[in-house]
């Protein structure tokens, strides 16, 4: 008869209670061990995994057979040895493999697939265990209950790993334990409901196999083994933790300048946290904070002021840190903070935002008032790894990604950054050689008068001919050059080369050279320009230096002086990429610019996009009222050109008049331009003579 009540009626309550107690303890232990697997790396990890599988599989097996002892069959039952042992092996192997899959994949759908496999192996164990029964009776199976039992086991198996890998609160680890218990218990009791034992008439009990007494003794033994193994493992682990702590205390752990913990301490702290008594399902947020353009502050105000600013920031960060938060300084302008437990992404982001806000409050030191910005990156354990060094490095990578995207933002680490980073560092190495081995080249792009369309100048644009990777865009390598400081060397080369090549043109066009912010904060820059002008013999009035607003903002007063010195040489200054940065009115008012270059972003959607059109109109009005001519970049179509000419832009630059070209082509173009203008003048003179003659 297949009914749940009927089945329960056949179970001895004391043994059943004992089975459930073993199951609950075993499940709790299994899940604690699994948390260890997720937290460790290398060969130790395999050891923990083996233990998890052993304890988990052992729990499933012991529970089953204890419950079988509790089961009052209508006939005497014994168990066939091979099958009984096989069922244990299947449980251990299946549970280990399932946890292995879930641990390796961390967050993909394989987490649940691993749990599913655990459920499946629980079911396999149960039915193998049933097959081991030998008795003078046959079993009548109810297919419906069998299917239901397997489905329940697989479902709760999947939930077991799901709760651990995707926690929402600190209680989710108990959700994992509960799901494991349910997977085993539901499978067993539904599975037992599926089986109706029908005694055979005149059957005789087998003599040679395992009786309930022997079975009970072996289970007791198995439970003892499992328990002592787990206890031993914990003890060893705990001991290790203690040893680490005392060793660490002897090391120098603090940053001398700010008194904050240093890198070494941060690594140890993270290690203790991860390996210690951390909430099983909790995440740890590791965040890295880099102060934007801190080098400029040091360069301009001196390191004394820089140090005092760092101290102030350190004090603020320690004050802002709450319980369960940790702050360190990694030298330079990099700070690191750790928070745990974190369950949701937005908790990590809120942590980043809180510290970022603290750094961005204005600082007043020795009469200097600075407002800093910072780039923040974060990586979370276990999603981004479980090794402290890796986590710190990855938070740093995410922070650099923030810097690269313009700074003043928060970025989460993803694996792609790592790959990108590898490409970038290999490019950085190659770039060093590029300067020495002459792989750099300048291309020139025309700048034309918006109304008459005649050529008035050209912008020098850097190209890198990489021996293997081909031509690399400056959009990619200029930021690398800026990060590594190579930009100064490269910038010097560009300036010298552009001035030299411009003197070879047949027409006296202006030549515009892009200058990075690093170059502008070098007090010797104007002298360098002067020397290059002298060496090349280029008329200073033909040289135009393009600077961007971000290059100015770091220290307005200092850069203003440099700009004034440059202007006193007779060189012109253009503001590049206008509209993309801060675009503050005060910059335009305070700086004696000779040109505003509207970024191509605003020209791209002309003339249909109302916003772009409005920005361009406003900028031209502003330029006209300040008496600064406006050039629009990125002009590609006739309509765009017409709109810009009508709006009052004085010059344009873009693919409409041609792509940037190498020096050889540019020289030819200049020569043709000279000839045609000469012909025009001659033609004009001829026409004039003719007109005079007719008049006479
Ligand atoms: P930029 O100074 O704003 O230079 C203009 C960029 O716009 C160039 O890209 C140019 O090829 C592109 N461009 C010109 N006309 C059009 C157009 O009609 N449509 C479109 N879609 N694009 C157009 P490029 O050469 O890739 O340079 C990118 C950036 O790299 C430059 O932007 C500049 O910031 C930087 N750069 C280039 N050369 C140097 C250099 O020698 N020194 C420094 N510091 N930066 C440089
Ligand atoms: Mg430019
Ligand atoms: Mg530009």
XYZ file of C-alpha atoms and ligand atoms in Angstrom:
744
model
C 0.000 0.000 0.000
C 1.552 3.320 -1.053
C 0.676 6.056 1.424
C 2.808 8.417 3.428
C 1.004 7.714 6.699
C 1.304 4.014 6.185
C 5.046 4.378 5.592
C 5.505 6.518 8.745
C 3.600 3.955 10.731
C 6.322 1.460 9.843
C 9.147 3.626 11.248
C 10.424 3.387 14.784
C 10.289 6.963 16.152
C 13.491 6.737 18.244
C 15.695 5.476 15.412
C 14.045 7.896 13.009
C 14.817 10.755 15.398
C 18.405 9.561 15.635
C 18.654 9.429 11.828
C 17.406 13.001 11.571
C 19.853 14.174 14.232
C 22.741 12.593 12.314
C 21.446 14.178 9.121
C 21.210 17.666 10.657
C 24.694 17.507 12.201
C 26.184 16.071 9.034
C 24.517 18.673 6.837
C 25.802 21.504 9.007
C 29.335 20.090 8.950
C 29.197 19.466 5.205
C 28.183 23.025 4.466
C 30.861 24.495 6.761
C 33.425 22.382 4.966
C 32.091 23.506 1.616
C 32.528 27.123 2.704
C 36.182 26.261 3.354
C 36.500 24.900 -0.185
C 35.228 28.161 -1.583
C 37.659 30.109 0.505
C 40.934 28.312 -0.157
C 43.094 27.861 -3.214
C 45.614 25.338 -4.523
C 46.123 21.815 -3.242
C 44.653 22.592 0.192
C 41.438 23.279 -1.607
C 41.303 19.728 -2.955
C 41.814 18.429 0.558
C 38.835 20.416 1.848
C 36.826 19.254 -1.114
C 37.600 15.630 -0.388
C 36.538 16.153 3.222
C 33.313 17.839 2.153
C 32.464 14.956 -0.164
C 33.395 12.387 2.452
C 31.400 13.989 5.235
C 28.480 14.830 2.919
C 28.373 11.379 1.301
C 28.866 9.706 4.692
C 25.978 11.687 6.131
C 23.658 10.667 3.313
C 24.646 7.035 3.665
C 24.416 6.872 7.479
C 21.070 8.654 7.465
C 19.691 6.196 4.959
C 20.748 3.079 6.824
C 19.779 4.457 10.228
C 16.372 5.126 8.778
C 16.373 1.582 7.399
C 17.062 0.259 10.896
C 14.137 2.393 12.012
C 12.012 0.784 9.305
C 9.878 -2.068 10.580
C 9.657 -4.405 7.605
C 7.076 -7.190 7.803
C 9.886 -9.747 7.244
C 13.490 -10.013 8.555
C 15.889 -7.979 6.401
C 19.631 -8.305 5.789
C 21.909 -6.350 3.492
C 24.160 -7.550 0.697
C 27.719 -6.324 1.415
C 28.947 -5.253 -2.053
C 25.855 -3.217 -2.822
C 25.942 -1.571 0.597
C 29.565 -0.483 0.150
C 28.884 0.564 -3.449
C 26.061 2.829 -2.278
C 28.476 4.592 0.096
C 31.040 5.035 -2.697
C 28.413 6.488 -5.017
C 27.271 8.955 -2.356
C 30.815 10.153 -1.598
C 31.826 10.416 -5.255
C 28.621 12.146 -6.364
C 28.556 14.637 -3.508
C 32.258 15.485 -3.984
C 31.871 16.012 -7.718
C 28.775 18.145 -7.235
C 30.492 20.397 -4.711
C 33.588 20.531 -6.921
C 31.562 21.831 -9.858
C 29.755 24.349 -7.675
C 32.987 25.595 -6.099
C 34.909 25.999 -9.332
C 32.241 27.868 -11.204
C 31.346 30.198 -8.301
C 28.547 32.125 -9.947
C 27.461 30.619 -13.261
C 24.540 28.248 -13.729
C 26.967 25.388 -13.006
C 26.552 26.253 -9.332
C 23.045 24.833 -9.502
C 24.159 22.055 -11.854
C 26.619 20.920 -9.166
C 23.807 20.932 -6.601
C 21.590 19.008 -9.002
C 24.272 16.328 -9.264
C 24.417 16.122 -5.470
C 20.669 15.517 -5.414
C 21.019 12.894 -8.095
C 23.726 11.039 -6.190
C 21.608 11.105 -3.009
C 18.873 9.395 -5.010
C 21.310 6.891 -6.529
C 22.626 6.051 -3.072
C 19.122 5.492 -1.738
C 17.995 3.155 -4.489
C 21.282 1.228 -4.469
C 20.798 0.857 -0.731
C 17.313 -0.489 -1.338
C 18.688 -2.925 -3.902
C 21.075 -4.227 -1.233
C 18.111 -5.441 0.834
C 17.708 -9.159 1.009
C 14.497 -10.543 2.436
C 11.862 -13.136 1.845
C 9.662 -10.546 0.208
C 9.286 -8.568 -2.999
C 9.016 -4.789 -3.339
C 6.184 -3.246 -5.274
C 7.219 0.141 -6.599
C 5.000 3.130 -7.230
C 6.502 4.969 -10.206
C 4.864 8.290 -9.227
C 6.501 8.371 -5.798
C 9.871 7.255 -7.192
C 9.872 10.101 -9.713
C 8.701 12.569 -7.067
C 11.507 11.498 -4.726
C 14.220 11.995 -7.355
C 12.803 15.368 -8.437
C 12.677 16.563 -4.825
C 16.273 15.485 -4.177
C 17.584 17.187 -7.328
C 15.591 20.352 -6.673
C 16.764 20.765 -3.082
C 20.270 19.735 -4.111
C 20.348 22.663 -6.527
C 18.960 24.971 -3.827
C 21.734 23.855 -1.465
C 24.527 25.284 -3.603
C 22.390 28.124 -4.892
C 21.868 29.543 -1.389
C 25.583 29.492 -0.673
C 26.735 30.994 -3.959
C 24.034 33.641 -4.306
C 23.260 34.844 -0.819
C 20.890 37.680 -0.129
C 21.349 37.864 3.631
C 23.619 36.390 6.260
C 21.010 33.676 6.907
C 21.403 32.129 3.494
C 24.088 29.764 4.712
C 21.442 28.112 6.895
C 19.264 27.975 3.804
C 21.976 25.787 2.255
C 22.001 23.467 5.283
C 18.213 23.251 5.344
C 18.046 22.476 1.619
C 20.575 19.682 2.048
C 18.537 18.209 4.903
C 15.367 18.442 2.838
C 17.030 16.815 -0.172
C 18.011 13.770 1.905
C 14.891 13.543 4.072
C 12.336 14.073 1.310
C 14.096 11.598 -0.917
C 14.187 8.990 1.794
C 10.611 9.265 3.006
C 9.089 9.688 -0.433
C 11.285 6.825 -1.639
C 10.066 4.634 1.218
C 6.464 5.526 0.418
C 7.147 4.311 -3.114
C 8.158 0.883 -1.848
C 5.582 -1.586 -0.548
C 7.113 -4.764 0.903
C 5.048 -7.829 0.079
C 6.149 -10.986 2.011
C 6.722 -14.118 -0.047
C 4.834 -17.143 1.159
C 7.285 -19.615 2.719
C 10.354 -17.425 2.112
C 13.421 -17.919 4.301
C 15.659 -15.093 5.589
C 19.182 -15.041 4.243
C 21.810 -16.020 6.819
C 25.102 -14.869 5.385
C 24.532 -11.154 4.968
C 24.675 -8.112 7.210
C 22.060 -7.987 9.909
C 20.643 -4.855 11.503
C 23.023 -5.166 14.462
C 26.128 -5.280 12.292
C 24.743 -2.506 10.149
C 24.042 -0.337 13.204
C 27.585 -0.884 14.477
C 29.159 0.007 11.136
C 27.086 3.168 10.915
C 28.133 4.192 14.390
C 31.725 3.599 13.355
C 31.271 5.600 10.141
C 29.739 8.506 12.046
C 32.609 8.493 14.537
C 35.180 8.516 11.740
C 33.447 11.361 9.937
C 33.108 13.417 13.092
C 36.687 12.959 14.185
C 38.039 13.776 10.737
C 36.070 17.017 10.637
C 37.112 17.938 14.151
C 40.772 17.265 13.364
C 40.538 19.402 10.245
C 39.051 22.270 12.213
C 41.644 22.049 14.893
C 44.519 22.127 12.396
C 42.941 25.036 10.605
C 42.378 26.968 13.789
C 45.973 26.348 14.932
C 47.304 27.631 11.600
C 45.261 30.765 11.956
C 46.706 31.391 15.422
C 50.269 30.884 14.240
C 49.735 33.299 11.396
C 48.393 35.921 13.764
C 51.366 35.805 16.088
C 53.844 35.928 13.204
C 52.126 38.883 11.700
C 52.210 40.833 14.907
C 55.979 40.846 14.789
C 56.171 42.494 11.423
C 56.078 46.150 10.718
C 52.514 46.663 9.727
C 51.949 50.330 9.464
C 52.529 53.052 6.965
C 54.913 55.526 8.622
C 53.396 58.643 7.055
C 49.733 58.163 7.884
C 49.809 55.490 10.567
C 47.344 53.447 8.534
C 47.897 49.754 7.955
C 50.273 49.036 5.071
C 50.086 46.530 2.249
C 51.529 43.680 4.278
C 48.972 44.207 7.026
C 46.186 44.462 4.476
C 47.146 41.146 2.894
C 47.305 39.455 6.282
C 44.049 41.021 7.371
C 42.319 39.740 4.267
C 43.827 36.311 4.671
C 42.698 36.060 8.288
C 39.278 37.292 7.326
C 38.822 34.894 4.444
C 40.202 31.872 6.239
C 38.800 32.804 9.587
C 35.384 32.690 11.074
C 33.756 34.486 8.186
C 30.083 34.077 7.544
C 29.952 31.218 5.032
C 27.883 32.928 2.395
C 29.164 36.456 2.906
C 31.218 38.391 0.413
C 34.128 40.647 1.229
C 34.393 43.927 -0.656
C 37.959 45.038 -1.345
C 38.179 48.547 -2.678
C 41.061 50.524 -4.054
C 41.038 54.313 -4.109
C 43.423 56.371 -6.231
C 43.516 60.141 -5.932
C 43.132 61.689 -9.372
C 46.099 63.783 -10.532
C 47.819 63.641 -7.187
C 51.200 63.829 -8.879
C 50.330 67.289 -10.121
C 49.686 68.449 -6.572
C 53.098 67.200 -5.509
C 54.741 68.805 -8.531
C 53.073 72.123 -8.030
C 52.839 72.578 -4.253
C 55.753 70.423 -3.224
C 55.801 67.067 -1.479
C 55.369 68.689 1.954
C 51.869 69.791 1.097
C 51.263 66.484 -0.681
C 52.150 64.585 2.512
C 49.874 66.708 4.666
C 47.022 66.126 2.269
C 47.617 62.375 2.463
C 47.587 62.542 6.266
C 44.321 64.442 6.225
C 42.799 61.888 3.884
C 44.009 59.023 6.079
C 42.429 60.609 9.159
C 39.163 61.114 7.340
C 39.098 57.567 6.042
C 39.772 56.045 9.469
C 37.078 58.195 10.972
C 34.625 57.183 8.257
C 35.380 53.479 8.633
C 32.713 51.656 10.568
C 32.877 48.468 12.546
C 33.930 45.581 10.276
C 35.700 47.954 7.929
C 39.423 48.246 7.444
C 41.519 50.984 5.842
C 45.106 50.856 4.573
C 47.482 52.925 2.473
C 49.467 51.274 -0.281
C 52.048 54.005 -0.743
C 51.716 56.903 -3.120
C 48.180 58.093 -3.447
C 46.535 54.682 -3.237
C 44.286 53.719 -0.356
C 42.625 50.375 0.191
C 39.569 49.537 2.241
C 37.906 46.255 3.116
C 34.374 45.621 4.296
C 32.607 42.473 5.363
C 30.153 40.961 5.344
C 28.638 42.161 2.108
C 25.722 40.307 0.593
C 24.553 42.509 -2.241
C 26.377 44.431 -4.939
C 24.756 47.643 -3.848
C 26.236 47.312 -0.357
C 29.705 47.263 -1.903
C 28.883 50.290 -4.045
C 27.467 52.197 -1.081
C 30.721 51.529 0.778
C 32.730 52.926 -2.166
C 30.503 55.968 -2.370
C 30.823 56.739 1.311
C 34.644 56.747 1.221
C 34.732 58.621 -2.070
C 32.589 61.403 -0.609
C 34.932 61.703 2.359
C 37.929 62.238 0.094
C 36.165 64.819 -2.002
C 35.418 67.228 0.812
C 37.572 70.342 0.356
C 40.934 70.404 2.153
C 42.511 73.600 3.510
C 46.229 73.438 4.187
C 48.659 76.336 4.627
C 46.321 78.721 2.917
C 45.901 76.386 -0.025
C 42.462 75.024 -0.667
C 42.172 71.927 -2.810
C 39.237 69.799 -3.769
C 40.294 66.352 -4.830
C 38.593 63.750 -6.914
C 39.291 60.077 -6.807
C 38.977 56.921 -8.861
C 37.594 53.881 -7.102
C 37.612 50.212 -8.042
C 36.360 47.199 -6.146
C 36.641 43.449 -6.292
C 34.658 41.014 -4.183
C 35.520 37.754 -2.534
C 34.727 35.107 -3.683
C 33.499 36.363 -7.065
C 36.810 37.934 -8.075
C 38.973 35.279 -6.431
C 39.815 33.925 -3.013
C 43.467 34.810 -2.749
C 44.123 38.056 -0.821
C 46.853 39.222 -3.196
C 44.668 38.570 -6.231
C 41.753 40.424 -4.698
C 43.890 43.452 -3.908
C 45.462 43.430 -7.337
C 42.070 43.154 -9.003
C 40.608 46.000 -6.988
C 43.639 47.988 -8.169
C 42.983 47.024 -11.784
C 39.379 48.200 -11.457
C 40.628 51.462 -9.942
C 42.958 52.015 -12.902
C 40.044 51.341 -15.187
C 38.205 54.182 -13.421
C 41.210 56.445 -13.971
C 41.403 55.508 -17.601
C 37.761 56.323 -18.189
C 38.424 59.842 -17.012
C 38.613 59.404 -13.243
C 36.100 60.391 -10.577
C 34.091 57.182 -10.783
C 33.546 53.727 -9.301
C 34.261 50.568 -11.304
C 33.649 46.914 -10.455
C 36.313 44.405 -11.404
C 35.562 41.999 -14.219
C 37.817 39.392 -15.823
C 37.995 41.400 -19.039
C 40.007 44.100 -17.268
C 42.649 41.552 -16.463
C 42.996 40.635 -20.111
C 42.953 44.279 -21.140
C 45.579 44.996 -18.556
C 47.858 42.310 -19.924
C 47.542 43.760 -23.426
C 48.231 47.222 -22.104
C 51.299 46.277 -20.151
C 52.740 44.467 -23.137
C 52.053 47.571 -25.234
C 53.701 49.744 -22.584
C 56.881 47.694 -22.911
C 56.793 47.924 -26.706
C 56.110 51.643 -26.591
C 59.408 52.266 -24.847
C 61.204 50.727 -27.794
C 58.970 52.486 -30.315
C 60.449 55.892 -29.505
C 64.019 54.693 -29.817
C 63.479 52.559 -32.899
C 61.669 55.186 -34.899
C 58.297 53.428 -35.089
C 56.477 56.692 -34.496
C 55.289 58.872 -37.330
C 53.278 62.055 -37.674
C 50.252 62.376 -39.909
C 48.765 65.747 -40.753
C 45.132 66.646 -41.028
C 43.942 69.750 -42.854
C 42.266 72.658 -41.161
C 40.204 74.772 -43.545
C 38.524 78.129 -43.443
C 34.817 77.453 -42.939
C 33.686 79.989 -45.577
C 36.363 80.104 -48.269
C 37.386 76.482 -47.617
C 41.051 77.226 -48.249
C 43.635 75.369 -46.180
C 44.835 77.389 -43.209
C 46.721 74.867 -41.152
C 47.183 71.263 -40.124
C 47.081 69.231 -36.928
C 49.899 66.800 -36.271
C 48.508 63.411 -35.232
C 50.726 60.708 -33.888
C 50.810 57.228 -35.448
C 52.557 54.144 -34.142
C 53.615 51.538 -36.676
C 54.008 48.511 -34.449
C 56.291 45.900 -36.068
C 53.828 43.046 -35.341
C 50.508 44.568 -34.440
C 50.442 47.060 -37.287
C 49.216 50.612 -36.883
C 47.983 51.376 -33.373
C 45.571 54.231 -32.747
C 46.718 57.079 -30.507
C 43.419 56.705 -28.666
C 44.863 53.442 -27.349
C 48.522 54.196 -26.759
C 48.480 57.854 -25.667
C 46.696 56.956 -22.386
C 49.318 54.231 -21.801
C 52.068 56.737 -22.474
C 50.429 59.117 -19.998
C 50.182 56.477 -17.291
C 53.754 55.344 -17.690
C 55.169 58.845 -17.992
C 56.532 58.032 -21.468
C 54.357 60.825 -22.794
C 57.023 63.426 -21.994
C 59.640 61.714 -24.120
C 57.105 61.071 -26.881
C 55.763 64.608 -26.630
C 59.251 66.045 -27.073
C 59.727 63.966 -30.183
C 56.347 65.034 -31.615
C 57.096 68.701 -31.050
C 60.539 68.547 -32.631
C 59.348 66.449 -35.578
C 56.267 68.583 -36.283
C 58.253 71.818 -36.270
C 60.921 70.340 -38.507
C 58.442 68.895 -41.002
C 56.323 72.047 -41.104
C 59.305 74.012 -42.371
C 59.423 71.661 -45.379
C 55.908 72.566 -46.535
C 55.563 74.810 -49.536
C 52.934 76.886 -47.734
C 53.235 78.635 -44.347
C 50.288 76.799 -42.763
C 50.040 76.730 -39.009
C 50.949 73.411 -37.401
C 48.947 72.297 -34.375
C 50.629 69.992 -31.857
C 48.783 68.122 -29.093
C 50.364 68.516 -25.684
C 49.478 66.262 -22.764
C 48.828 67.536 -19.259
C 52.011 65.920 -17.935
C 54.032 68.045 -20.320
C 52.273 71.205 -19.188
C 53.085 70.690 -15.529
C 56.784 70.629 -16.396
C 58.177 74.064 -15.570
C 60.845 73.626 -18.259
C 58.336 73.133 -21.067
C 58.379 76.724 -22.478
C 62.179 76.637 -22.657
C 61.964 73.359 -24.562
C 59.556 74.889 -27.070
C 61.829 77.862 -27.514
C 64.815 75.622 -28.200
C 62.858 73.522 -30.716
C 61.674 76.636 -32.557
C 65.205 77.900 -32.786
C 66.612 74.578 -33.919
C 63.971 74.109 -36.639
C 63.758 77.726 -37.689
C 59.942 77.608 -37.627
C 58.199 80.950 -37.252
C 56.678 80.828 -33.710
C 53.436 82.301 -35.073
C 52.963 79.093 -37.102
C 53.040 76.834 -34.061
C 49.799 76.145 -32.240
C 49.798 74.163 -29.001
C 46.594 72.188 -28.328
C 45.767 71.628 -24.702
C 42.720 70.039 -23.113
C 40.797 71.339 -20.150
C 41.721 68.354 -18.018
C 45.355 69.342 -18.477
C 44.623 72.725 -16.952
C 42.324 71.900 -14.111
C 44.943 70.122 -11.970
C 46.506 73.445 -11.150
C 45.058 76.411 -12.893
C 47.524 79.012 -11.606
C 50.597 77.001 -12.512
C 49.459 76.087 -16.009
C 48.332 79.659 -16.617
C 51.915 80.788 -16.051
C 53.255 78.204 -18.476
C 50.687 79.271 -21.061
C 51.648 82.921 -20.645
C 55.317 82.077 -21.114
C 54.476 80.137 -24.262
C 52.484 83.037 -25.607
C 55.334 85.408 -24.958
C 57.353 83.288 -27.416
C 54.739 84.119 -30.035
C 53.221 80.626 -29.985
C 49.426 80.221 -30.167
C 47.322 78.178 -27.785
C 44.199 76.204 -28.700
C 41.734 74.564 -26.344
C 41.121 71.045 -27.685
C 38.044 68.841 -27.283
C 35.879 71.654 -25.979
C 32.594 70.419 -24.578
C 33.804 67.037 -23.362
C 35.464 68.058 -20.106
C 34.433 70.556 -17.496
C 33.778 73.222 -20.147
C 33.788 75.858 -17.497
C 33.287 79.443 -18.446
C 36.001 80.552 -16.075
C 38.639 78.528 -17.931
C 37.734 80.277 -21.141
C 37.783 83.667 -19.425
C 41.013 83.162 -17.520
C 43.080 81.588 -20.238
C 44.312 83.602 -23.192
C 43.278 81.032 -25.799
C 43.735 81.773 -29.469
C 41.289 79.109 -30.565
C 38.499 76.898 -29.272
C 38.207 73.469 -30.896
C 34.707 72.041 -30.514
C 34.870 68.311 -30.035
C 33.777 66.077 -32.894
C 31.151 64.529 -30.626
C 28.936 67.599 -31.159
C 29.497 67.796 -34.883
C 28.691 64.141 -35.485
C 24.926 64.537 -35.228
C 24.631 67.870 -36.985
C 22.487 69.402 -38.212
C 19.559 67.257 -36.989
C 20.390 66.921 -33.316
C 18.987 70.004 -31.562
C 21.163 69.669 -28.495
C 24.407 69.451 -30.461
C 23.330 72.378 -32.588
C 22.533 74.422 -29.485
C 25.891 73.659 -27.894
C 27.726 74.680 -31.048
C 25.728 77.872 -31.353
C 26.338 78.763 -27.721
C 30.054 78.077 -28.051
C 30.417 80.252 -31.136
C 28.544 83.097 -29.469
C 30.797 82.740 -26.467
C 33.916 82.598 -28.665
C 32.869 85.648 -30.604
C 32.164 87.661 -27.486
C 35.549 86.712 -25.995
C 37.144 87.309 -29.384
C 38.365 83.722 -29.719
C 37.901 82.021 -33.109
C 36.097 78.657 -33.021
C 37.110 75.569 -35.010
C 34.825 72.552 -35.331
C 36.377 69.079 -35.463
C 35.062 65.965 -37.175
C 33.307 67.590 -40.124
C 32.317 64.853 -42.524
C 29.495 66.196 -44.700
C 28.610 69.221 -46.786
C 25.545 69.920 -44.597
C 27.641 69.953 -41.461
C 30.076 72.352 -43.073
C 27.284 74.670 -44.183
C 25.637 74.669 -40.777
C 28.955 75.475 -39.103
C 29.819 78.247 -41.534
C 26.405 79.828 -41.002
C 26.666 79.489 -37.225
C 29.881 81.477 -37.261
C 32.626 78.877 -36.868
C 35.732 80.273 -38.455
C 37.488 77.023 -39.308
C 36.792 73.312 -39.644
C 38.742 70.070 -39.568
C 37.519 66.651 -40.587
C 37.317 63.797 -43.043
C 35.273 66.022 -45.379
C 38.529 67.661 -46.400
C 40.552 64.520 -46.029
C 41.916 61.922 -43.642
C 45.178 62.654 -41.852
C 48.082 61.978 -44.247
C 51.800 61.276 -43.957
C 54.382 64.013 -44.483
C 55.135 62.961 -48.088
C 51.527 63.316 -49.215
C 51.085 66.470 -47.215
C 54.093 68.113 -48.898
C 52.614 67.279 -52.323
C 49.268 68.719 -51.311
C 50.953 71.904 -50.075
C 52.876 72.226 -53.314
C 49.670 71.831 -55.382
C 47.920 74.343 -53.157
C 50.735 76.818 -53.663
C 50.660 76.367 -57.442
C 46.901 76.776 -57.703
C 46.916 79.863 -55.522
C 49.751 81.278 -57.566
C 47.766 80.543 -60.734
C 44.783 82.285 -59.152
C 46.822 85.335 -58.393
C 48.285 85.324 -61.914
C 44.831 84.707 -63.392
C 43.388 87.471 -61.228
C 46.124 89.841 -62.346
C 45.500 88.924 -65.973
C 41.773 89.499 -65.619
C 42.515 92.841 -64.030
C 44.790 93.900 -66.909
C 42.139 92.819 -69.382
C 39.518 94.855 -67.567
C 41.757 97.904 -67.552
C 42.409 97.464 -71.236
C 38.738 97.242 -72.057
C 38.090 100.293 -69.964
C 40.704 102.161 -71.929
P 42.296 65.129 -31.179
O 43.435 66.014 -30.818
O 40.932 65.625 -30.872
O 42.484 64.773 -32.701
C 41.451 64.687 -33.615
C 41.072 63.252 -33.842
O 39.877 63.237 -34.614
C 42.093 62.461 -34.674
O 42.070 61.117 -34.230
C 41.497 62.518 -36.053
O 41.906 61.479 -36.902
C 40.036 62.422 -35.749
N 39.218 62.979 -36.821
C 39.518 64.004 -37.628
N 38.526 64.258 -38.485
C 37.543 63.369 -38.217
C 36.244 63.133 -38.767
O 35.787 63.798 -39.703
N 35.517 62.129 -38.229
C 36.000 61.375 -37.217
N 35.212 60.386 -36.729
N 37.207 61.559 -36.654
C 37.981 62.559 -37.155
P 43.402 60.383 -33.871
O 44.465 60.740 -34.825
O 43.034 58.966 -33.679
O 43.801 61.013 -32.487
C 43.076 60.780 -31.350
C 43.567 61.590 -30.192
O 44.876 61.186 -29.798
C 43.708 63.058 -30.499
O 42.490 63.695 -30.443
C 44.660 63.500 -29.431
O 43.955 63.734 -28.213
C 45.534 62.287 -29.227
N 46.812 62.529 -29.923
C 47.107 62.343 -31.207
N 48.396 62.700 -31.448
C 48.900 63.136 -30.267
C 50.189 63.647 -29.854
O 51.116 63.811 -30.633
N 50.324 63.981 -28.543
C 49.315 63.849 -27.658
N 49.521 64.214 -26.405
N 48.099 63.380 -28.008
C 47.897 63.029 -29.305
Mg 43.971 67.718 -31.013
Mg 40.085 67.182 -30.439
